[in-house]
Amino acid sequence: MAKYTREDILHMAEEEDVEFIRLQFTDMFGTMKNIAIPFGKLEKAMDNECVIDASSMESFYRNEEEDMYLHPDLDTFCILPWRPQQGKVARFICDIYKADGTPYKESPRYILQNAVKKAEEKGYTFKVNPECEFFLFHTDDNGSPTTLTHERAGFLDLSPVDLGENARRDIVLTLEDMGYEVASSHHEIAPGQHEIDFTMSDVMDTADKLMTFKVAVRTVAKRHGLHATFMPKPRSEVNGSGMHINMALYKDGKNIFEDPQDSLGLSKEAYSFIAGLLEHIKGMTAVFNPLVNSYKRLVPGFEAPSDVTWSSTQRTALIKVCQGMREEKAIELRSPDPSANPYLVFALCLEAGIDGIEQGLEAPAELKRSIRDLSEEEKNNQGIEALPENLSDALYEMGRDVWVKEMLGESFLEHYKKGKRKEWKSYMKQVSEWELEQYLYQI
């Protein structure tokens, strides 16, 4: 059942003195875009008559000169609480359509919608709960971001040690004003690092909320004189920021991951879901970890996964089976980082897991010791493979996995790889401070 009708939205916008409406959408690489329209054009927007020039954006095909049409999802209508209280600003999240009235299939939101639709046709419902980490840093005298923080707080510390507590509290209150259900928030391991967790919810709704969450975090942080960044590894000497994803699959209203008779409480379907994720993880990594910087986080010593493993006890495993007193049996994927496009991440997780179930894949042996305690010979004997070590390797693995190409679409995949290859080549031309310090004097 729809949350809002056209009449509801017109009434709310008039009642709340909304003057501008932002029509938002997310590009291929996970960046939110928008156009703003005045209140007088609201009905035109809801008639799907607002146009964007897609040829001017890198993440759309440059040879497609036709206009694209924004179709607002009426259920995403929301008044932005950080904008002025007089002459308020509201937003819709939009789907993108071509001039002939067909969906633009390279839209990340469409890709997730398509994955959800296919799952629903098979009787499945997918719920996720992302744990999104970020840093709060100081800005310089010009307002530009730095990687400096005055605090030295650690995991679960509180004020006065946690100097970002007030900003984090205001972020949570802002999200709640928008109707978001926040499960918890806390200081993370590194100084200046924070985490805000959502409740387990519908995958489509969560993806939309996660995109708005990033905007809210950065906006509220700026009001506190801070810069919020979702860059995976802004400082080399401390932990990076992840976007761990807790996920559960339902059929006929029942969590099909649960089996009380199993030693870990997991069903056969859960093990196959895990196996499906592991089967395709290397091909999906370029989406889960889309930046050159992402791979500075996926290294041993900072609690991020670097190998293709699963476990119920080891924190550094790629997939962790959630234990304890949780209400729902869930599987946690720990490699994605917050720079990733959530629509694509969630779509691939859902599709890969169901692929594992349909193929009846069996999960490999559980990792029961720390990966750091295993020799290379032991890893080889257990068939443990490493995740791609850099963006170039990840793009190579993406190209090798035919299944990933089928899920994302060949044209989307080729354009995505082209954009990321350009990023990699630009990075490879740079001369870093590390290189100068290492070689300039000695060589």
Coordinates of C-alpha atoms in Angstrom, one line a residue:
M1 CA 0.0 0.0 0.0
A2 CA 1.3 3.4 -1.0
K3 CA 2.5 5.7 1.9
Y4 CA 1.5 9.0 0.2
T5 CA -0.9 10.1 -2.5
R6 CA -0.5 13.1 -4.7
E7 CA -3.1 14.9 -2.6
D8 CA -1.3 14.0 0.6
I9 CA 1.9 15.5 -0.7
L10 CA 0.3 18.7 -2.0
H11 CA -1.4 19.2 1.3
M12 CA 1.8 18.6 3.3
A13 CA 3.9 20.8 1.2
E14 CA 1.4 23.7 1.4
E15 CA 0.7 23.1 5.1
E16 CA 4.5 23.1 5.9
D17 CA 5.3 26.1 3.8
V18 CA 7.6 24.2 1.4
E19 CA 9.1 26.5 -1.2
F20 CA 11.6 24.1 -2.9
I21 CA 11.6 20.5 -3.8
R22 CA 14.8 18.6 -4.6
L23 CA 14.5 15.7 -7.1
Q24 CA 17.3 13.4 -6.1
F25 CA 18.9 10.4 -7.8
T26 CA 22.1 8.4 -7.5
D27 CA 24.6 8.0 -10.2
M28 CA 26.5 4.8 -11.2
F29 CA 29.4 5.6 -8.8
G30 CA 27.2 6.3 -5.7
T31 CA 27.1 10.1 -5.8
M32 CA 23.7 11.7 -5.1
K33 CA 22.6 14.3 -7.7
N34 CA 19.6 16.5 -7.8
I35 CA 17.7 19.4 -9.4
A36 CA 15.6 21.8 -7.3
I37 CA 12.2 23.1 -8.4
P38 CA 9.9 25.7 -6.8
F39 CA 6.7 24.7 -5.1
G40 CA 4.7 25.8 -8.2
K41 CA 6.3 23.0 -10.2
L42 CA 5.5 20.3 -7.7
E43 CA 2.5 18.9 -9.7
K44 CA 4.6 18.9 -12.9
A45 CA 7.3 16.9 -11.0
M46 CA 4.7 14.3 -9.9
D47 CA 3.5 14.1 -13.5
N48 CA 7.0 12.9 -14.3
E49 CA 7.7 15.9 -16.6
C50 CA 11.0 17.1 -15.1
V51 CA 14.0 16.5 -17.3
I52 CA 17.8 16.2 -16.9
D53 CA 20.6 16.3 -19.5
A54 CA 22.3 13.0 -18.9
S55 CA 25.0 13.6 -21.5
S56 CA 26.6 16.1 -19.2
M57 CA 27.3 13.6 -16.4
E58 CA 30.2 11.2 -16.4
S59 CA 28.2 8.3 -15.0
F60 CA 25.8 8.4 -17.9
Y61 CA 26.5 7.4 -21.4
R62 CA 28.1 10.4 -23.2
N63 CA 26.7 9.3 -26.5
E64 CA 23.2 9.4 -25.3
E65 CA 22.0 12.9 -26.0
E66 CA 18.4 12.3 -25.3
D67 CA 16.8 13.8 -22.2
M68 CA 16.1 11.7 -19.2
Y69 CA 13.0 12.0 -17.1
L70 CA 12.8 12.0 -13.3
H71 CA 10.0 9.9 -11.9
P72 CA 9.6 10.8 -8.2
D73 CA 8.8 7.9 -5.8
L74 CA 6.0 9.6 -3.9
D75 CA 6.7 7.4 -0.8
T76 CA 10.1 9.0 -0.4
F77 CA 8.7 12.5 0.0
C78 CA 10.4 14.1 3.1
I79 CA 10.9 17.6 4.4
L80 CA 14.7 18.2 5.1
P81 CA 15.0 19.2 8.8
W82 CA 18.3 20.9 8.3
R83 CA 16.9 23.5 5.8
P84 CA 15.2 26.8 6.8
Q85 CA 12.0 26.5 8.9
Q86 CA 10.4 29.3 6.8
G87 CA 10.4 28.4 3.2
K88 CA 11.2 24.7 3.8
V89 CA 12.9 22.3 1.4
A90 CA 11.5 18.8 0.7
R91 CA 12.9 16.0 -1.4
F92 CA 11.8 13.0 -3.5
I93 CA 14.1 10.2 -4.5
C94 CA 13.5 9.6 -8.2
D95 CA 13.7 6.8 -10.8
I96 CA 15.2 7.6 -14.2
Y97 CA 13.3 7.0 -17.4
K98 CA 14.1 7.4 -21.0
A99 CA 12.1 9.6 -23.4
D100 CA 10.2 6.6 -24.7
G101 CA 8.8 5.9 -21.2
T102 CA 11.0 2.9 -20.4
P103 CA 13.2 2.7 -17.3
Y104 CA 16.9 3.6 -17.7
K105 CA 18.3 0.2 -16.9
E106 CA 21.7 1.5 -16.0
S107 CA 20.3 3.4 -13.0
P108 CA 21.5 1.8 -9.8
R109 CA 18.1 2.1 -8.2
Y110 CA 16.6 0.3 -11.1
I111 CA 19.2 -2.5 -10.7
L112 CA 18.2 -3.0 -7.1
Q113 CA 14.5 -2.8 -7.9
N114 CA 15.0 -5.5 -10.5
A115 CA 16.8 -7.7 -8.1
V116 CA 14.1 -7.3 -5.4
K117 CA 11.4 -8.0 -8.0
K118 CA 13.1 -11.3 -9.1
A119 CA 13.5 -12.3 -5.5
E120 CA 9.8 -11.6 -4.7
E121 CA 8.7 -13.7 -7.7
K122 CA 10.5 -16.6 -6.0
G123 CA 8.9 -15.8 -2.7
Y124 CA 11.8 -14.1 -1.0
T125 CA 12.0 -10.8 1.0
F126 CA 15.4 -9.3 1.8
K127 CA 16.1 -7.2 4.8
V128 CA 19.4 -5.5 5.7
N129 CA 20.9 -3.4 8.5
P130 CA 24.1 -1.5 7.5
E131 CA 26.6 -0.4 10.1
C132 CA 28.0 2.8 8.5
E133 CA 31.3 4.2 9.9
F134 CA 32.7 7.7 9.2
F135 CA 35.3 10.2 10.5
L136 CA 34.7 13.7 11.9
F137 CA 37.7 15.9 11.2
H138 CA 38.6 19.5 11.7
T139 CA 38.6 22.1 8.9
D140 CA 41.3 24.6 8.3
D141 CA 41.0 28.4 8.4
N142 CA 39.6 28.4 4.9
G143 CA 37.0 25.8 5.7
S144 CA 38.7 23.0 3.8
P145 CA 38.8 19.5 5.2
T146 CA 41.8 18.1 7.1
T147 CA 42.5 14.7 8.6
L148 CA 43.1 16.3 12.0
T149 CA 41.2 15.6 15.2
H150 CA 41.9 16.8 18.7
E151 CA 40.4 13.8 20.4
R152 CA 41.9 10.5 21.4
A153 CA 38.7 8.5 22.1
G154 CA 38.5 4.8 21.3
F155 CA 35.8 2.2 21.0
L156 CA 32.6 3.1 22.9
D157 CA 34.2 6.0 24.7
L158 CA 32.0 8.9 25.8
S159 CA 32.3 12.6 26.5
P160 CA 34.4 14.4 27.5
V161 CA 36.9 12.0 25.8
D162 CA 34.6 11.7 22.8
L163 CA 34.6 15.2 21.4
G164 CA 32.2 14.3 18.5
E165 CA 29.4 13.1 20.8
N166 CA 27.3 16.3 20.3
A167 CA 27.6 16.2 16.6
R168 CA 26.7 12.5 16.5
R169 CA 23.7 13.1 18.8
D170 CA 22.4 15.9 16.5
I171 CA 22.9 13.6 13.5
V172 CA 20.7 10.9 15.1
L173 CA 18.1 13.5 16.1
T174 CA 18.0 14.8 12.6
L175 CA 17.5 11.3 11.2
E176 CA 14.7 10.6 13.6
D177 CA 13.0 13.8 12.6
M178 CA 13.0 12.3 9.1
G179 CA 11.3 9.1 10.3
Y180 CA 14.5 7.0 10.4
E181 CA 14.7 4.3 13.0
V182 CA 18.2 4.3 14.4
A183 CA 19.3 1.3 16.4
S184 CA 22.4 2.7 18.0
S185 CA 25.3 5.1 17.7
H186 CA 28.7 5.1 19.2
H187 CA 32.4 6.1 18.9
E188 CA 34.4 3.7 16.9
I189 CA 38.0 2.4 17.4
A190 CA 40.0 5.2 15.8
P191 CA 40.1 8.8 17.1
G192 CA 37.4 10.8 15.3
Q193 CA 35.7 7.7 14.0
H194 CA 32.0 7.1 14.6
E195 CA 29.3 4.6 13.7
I196 CA 25.5 4.9 13.4
D197 CA 23.4 1.7 12.8
F198 CA 19.9 1.4 11.4
T199 CA 17.4 -1.2 12.3
M200 CA 16.9 -4.3 10.1
S201 CA 14.5 -3.1 7.4
D202 CA 13.4 -3.6 3.8
V203 CA 16.3 -3.5 1.5
M204 CA 14.9 -0.9 -0.9
D205 CA 13.9 1.5 1.9
T206 CA 17.3 1.1 3.5
A207 CA 19.2 1.9 0.3
D208 CA 17.2 5.1 -0.1
K209 CA 17.8 6.0 3.5
L210 CA 21.5 5.3 3.4
M211 CA 22.0 7.8 0.5
T212 CA 20.1 10.5 2.5
F213 CA 22.0 9.5 5.7
K214 CA 25.3 10.5 4.1
V215 CA 24.0 13.9 3.2
A216 CA 22.6 14.4 6.7
V217 CA 25.8 13.4 8.4
R218 CA 27.9 15.8 6.3
T219 CA 25.4 18.6 6.7
V220 CA 25.1 18.4 10.5
A221 CA 28.8 17.9 10.9
K222 CA 29.4 21.2 9.0
R223 CA 27.2 23.0 11.4
H224 CA 29.5 21.8 14.2
G225 CA 32.5 23.2 12.3
L226 CA 33.6 19.6 11.4
H227 CA 34.0 17.7 8.1
A228 CA 32.4 14.3 7.9
T229 CA 34.0 11.9 5.5
F230 CA 33.1 8.4 4.3
M231 CA 36.5 7.9 2.7
P232 CA 37.5 4.3 3.6
K233 CA 41.0 5.0 4.9
P234 CA 41.8 8.7 5.5
R235 CA 44.6 7.9 7.9
S236 CA 47.1 5.1 7.4
E237 CA 47.9 4.5 11.0
V238 CA 44.4 3.7 12.3
N239 CA 41.4 1.5 11.3
G240 CA 39.5 2.5 8.2
S241 CA 35.7 2.9 7.9
G242 CA 33.6 0.0 6.8
M243 CA 29.9 -0.5 6.0
H244 CA 29.2 -3.9 7.4
I245 CA 26.0 -5.3 6.2
N246 CA 23.8 -7.5 8.3
M247 CA 21.3 -9.4 6.1
A248 CA 18.4 -11.8 6.5
L249 CA 16.3 -13.6 3.9
Y250 CA 12.6 -14.3 4.5
K251 CA 10.0 -16.6 2.8
D252 CA 6.3 -16.5 3.8
G253 CA 7.3 -14.2 6.7
K254 CA 9.8 -16.6 8.2
N255 CA 13.6 -16.0 8.4
I256 CA 14.9 -18.9 6.4
F257 CA 18.4 -18.5 7.8
E258 CA 17.3 -20.0 11.1
D259 CA 17.6 -23.7 12.1
P260 CA 17.6 -24.3 15.9
Q261 CA 18.9 -27.9 15.3
D262 CA 22.2 -26.6 13.7
S263 CA 25.2 -26.0 16.0
L264 CA 25.3 -22.3 14.7
G265 CA 21.6 -22.0 14.4
L266 CA 21.9 -21.8 10.6
S267 CA 19.7 -23.5 8.0
K268 CA 20.9 -25.2 4.8
E269 CA 19.7 -22.1 2.9
A270 CA 21.9 -19.9 5.1
Y271 CA 25.0 -21.9 4.3
S272 CA 24.2 -21.9 0.6
F273 CA 23.6 -18.1 0.8
I274 CA 27.1 -17.7 2.4
A275 CA 28.5 -19.9 -0.3
G276 CA 26.9 -17.8 -3.0
L277 CA 28.5 -14.6 -1.6
L278 CA 31.9 -16.3 -1.3
E279 CA 31.6 -17.7 -4.8
H280 CA 31.2 -14.3 -6.4
I281 CA 32.9 -12.0 -3.8
K282 CA 36.1 -11.4 -5.9
G283 CA 34.0 -10.3 -8.9
M284 CA 31.8 -8.1 -6.7
T285 CA 34.7 -6.4 -4.9
A286 CA 35.1 -3.5 -7.4
V287 CA 31.5 -2.5 -6.4
F288 CA 31.8 -3.2 -2.7
N289 CA 35.2 -1.3 -2.6
P290 CA 35.1 1.1 -5.5
L291 CA 37.9 3.5 -4.7
V292 CA 41.7 3.3 -5.0
N293 CA 41.7 4.2 -1.3
S294 CA 39.3 1.3 -0.5
Y295 CA 42.2 -1.2 -0.7
K296 CA 44.3 0.6 1.9
R297 CA 41.6 -0.5 4.4
L298 CA 41.5 -4.2 3.3
V299 CA 44.9 -5.1 4.8
P300 CA 45.8 -7.2 7.8
G301 CA 46.1 -5.6 11.2
F302 CA 43.1 -3.3 11.2
E303 CA 40.2 -5.7 11.7
A304 CA 39.1 -5.5 8.1
P305 CA 38.9 -8.7 6.0
S306 CA 41.6 -9.5 3.5
D307 CA 40.8 -13.1 2.7
V308 CA 37.7 -15.0 1.5
T309 CA 36.5 -16.7 4.7
W310 CA 33.5 -17.0 7.0
S311 CA 33.3 -17.6 10.7
S312 CA 31.1 -17.4 13.8
T313 CA 34.0 -16.3 16.0
Q314 CA 36.7 -14.5 14.1
R315 CA 36.2 -10.7 13.7
T316 CA 38.4 -10.4 10.7
A317 CA 36.5 -13.0 8.6
L318 CA 34.9 -11.7 5.4
I319 CA 31.5 -13.1 6.5
K320 CA 30.5 -13.3 10.2
V321 CA 27.6 -15.3 11.4
C322 CA 25.8 -13.2 14.0
Q323 CA 25.5 -15.1 17.3
G324 CA 24.0 -14.3 20.8
M325 CA 20.7 -12.8 21.7
R326 CA 19.8 -11.0 18.5
E327 CA 16.2 -11.1 17.5
E328 CA 16.9 -12.3 14.0
K329 CA 19.4 -14.8 12.6
A330 CA 21.6 -12.7 10.3
I331 CA 24.7 -12.9 8.2
E332 CA 27.2 -10.0 8.3
L333 CA 29.3 -9.1 5.3
R334 CA 32.3 -7.1 6.4
S335 CA 34.2 -6.0 3.3
P336 CA 32.0 -3.2 1.8
D337 CA 33.0 0.3 2.7
P338 CA 30.8 3.5 2.9
S339 CA 32.0 4.9 -0.4
A340 CA 30.2 2.1 -2.2
N341 CA 26.9 2.6 -4.0
P342 CA 24.3 0.9 -1.6
Y343 CA 21.9 0.1 -4.4
L344 CA 24.5 -2.0 -6.2
V345 CA 25.9 -3.5 -3.1
F346 CA 22.5 -4.7 -1.8
A347 CA 21.5 -5.9 -5.3
L348 CA 24.6 -8.1 -5.7
C349 CA 24.4 -9.5 -2.1
L350 CA 20.8 -10.5 -2.7
E351 CA 21.4 -12.0 -6.2
A352 CA 24.6 -13.8 -5.1
G353 CA 23.0 -15.3 -2.0
I354 CA 19.9 -16.6 -3.9
D355 CA 22.2 -17.9 -6.6
G356 CA 24.0 -19.9 -3.9
I357 CA 20.7 -21.3 -2.7
E358 CA 19.4 -22.2 -6.2
Q359 CA 22.6 -24.0 -7.0
G360 CA 22.7 -25.7 -3.7
L361 CA 26.3 -24.5 -3.0
E362 CA 28.0 -25.7 0.1
A363 CA 29.9 -23.3 2.3
P364 CA 33.6 -24.1 2.8
A365 CA 35.0 -25.0 6.2
E366 CA 34.5 -22.3 8.9
L367 CA 37.5 -20.3 9.9
K368 CA 38.0 -21.1 13.5
R369 CA 41.5 -19.6 14.1
S370 CA 42.7 -16.1 13.4
I371 CA 43.8 -15.8 9.8
R372 CA 47.0 -14.2 11.1
D373 CA 47.9 -17.6 12.8
L374 CA 47.6 -19.6 9.6
S375 CA 50.7 -20.2 7.4
E376 CA 50.5 -19.8 3.6
E377 CA 50.6 -23.6 3.4
E378 CA 47.6 -23.9 5.7
K379 CA 45.7 -21.3 3.7
N380 CA 46.4 -23.1 0.5
N381 CA 45.4 -26.5 2.0
Q382 CA 42.1 -25.0 3.2
G383 CA 41.6 -23.3 -0.2
I384 CA 41.5 -19.8 1.3
E385 CA 42.0 -17.1 -1.3
A386 CA 42.8 -13.4 -0.9
L387 CA 40.5 -10.6 -1.8
P388 CA 41.8 -8.4 -4.7
E389 CA 44.6 -6.3 -3.4
N390 CA 43.9 -3.1 -5.4
L391 CA 41.3 -1.6 -7.7
S392 CA 43.0 -2.9 -10.8
D393 CA 42.9 -6.5 -9.6
A394 CA 39.2 -6.0 -8.5
L395 CA 38.3 -4.8 -12.0
Y396 CA 40.1 -7.8 -13.5
E397 CA 38.1 -10.1 -11.3
M398 CA 34.9 -8.3 -12.1
G399 CA 35.5 -8.9 -15.8
R400 CA 36.2 -12.6 -15.3
D401 CA 32.9 -13.3 -13.4
V402 CA 30.3 -13.8 -16.1
W403 CA 27.6 -13.9 -13.4
V404 CA 28.4 -10.3 -12.3
K405 CA 28.0 -9.2 -15.9
E406 CA 24.6 -10.8 -16.2
M407 CA 23.4 -9.3 -12.9
L408 CA 24.6 -5.7 -13.7
G409 CA 24.1 -5.8 -17.4
E410 CA 26.9 -5.8 -20.0
S411 CA 26.6 -2.1 -20.9
F412 CA 26.6 -1.0 -17.2
L413 CA 29.6 -3.2 -16.4
E414 CA 31.7 -1.9 -19.3
H415 CA 30.9 1.7 -18.5
Y416 CA 31.6 1.1 -14.8
K417 CA 34.9 -0.5 -15.5
K418 CA 35.9 2.2 -18.0
G419 CA 35.3 4.9 -15.3
K420 CA 37.2 3.0 -12.7
R421 CA 40.1 2.2 -15.0
K422 CA 40.4 5.9 -15.7
E423 CA 40.6 6.5 -11.9
W424 CA 43.2 3.8 -11.5
K425 CA 45.4 5.1 -14.3
S426 CA 45.2 8.6 -12.9
Y427 CA 46.4 7.2 -9.5
M428 CA 49.2 5.3 -11.1
K429 CA 50.6 8.5 -12.6
Q430 CA 51.0 10.1 -9.1
V431 CA 54.2 10.3 -7.1
S432 CA 53.4 9.9 -3.4
E433 CA 55.2 11.3 -0.4
W434 CA 56.0 7.7 0.6
E435 CA 57.9 7.2 -2.7
L436 CA 59.8 10.5 -2.2
E437 CA 60.8 9.6 1.4
Q438 CA 61.7 6.0 0.4
Y439 CA 63.7 6.7 -2.7
L440 CA 64.7 10.3 -3.3
Y441 CA 67.6 10.4 -0.9
Q442 CA 68.9 6.8 -1.4
I443 CA 68.6 6.3 -5.1

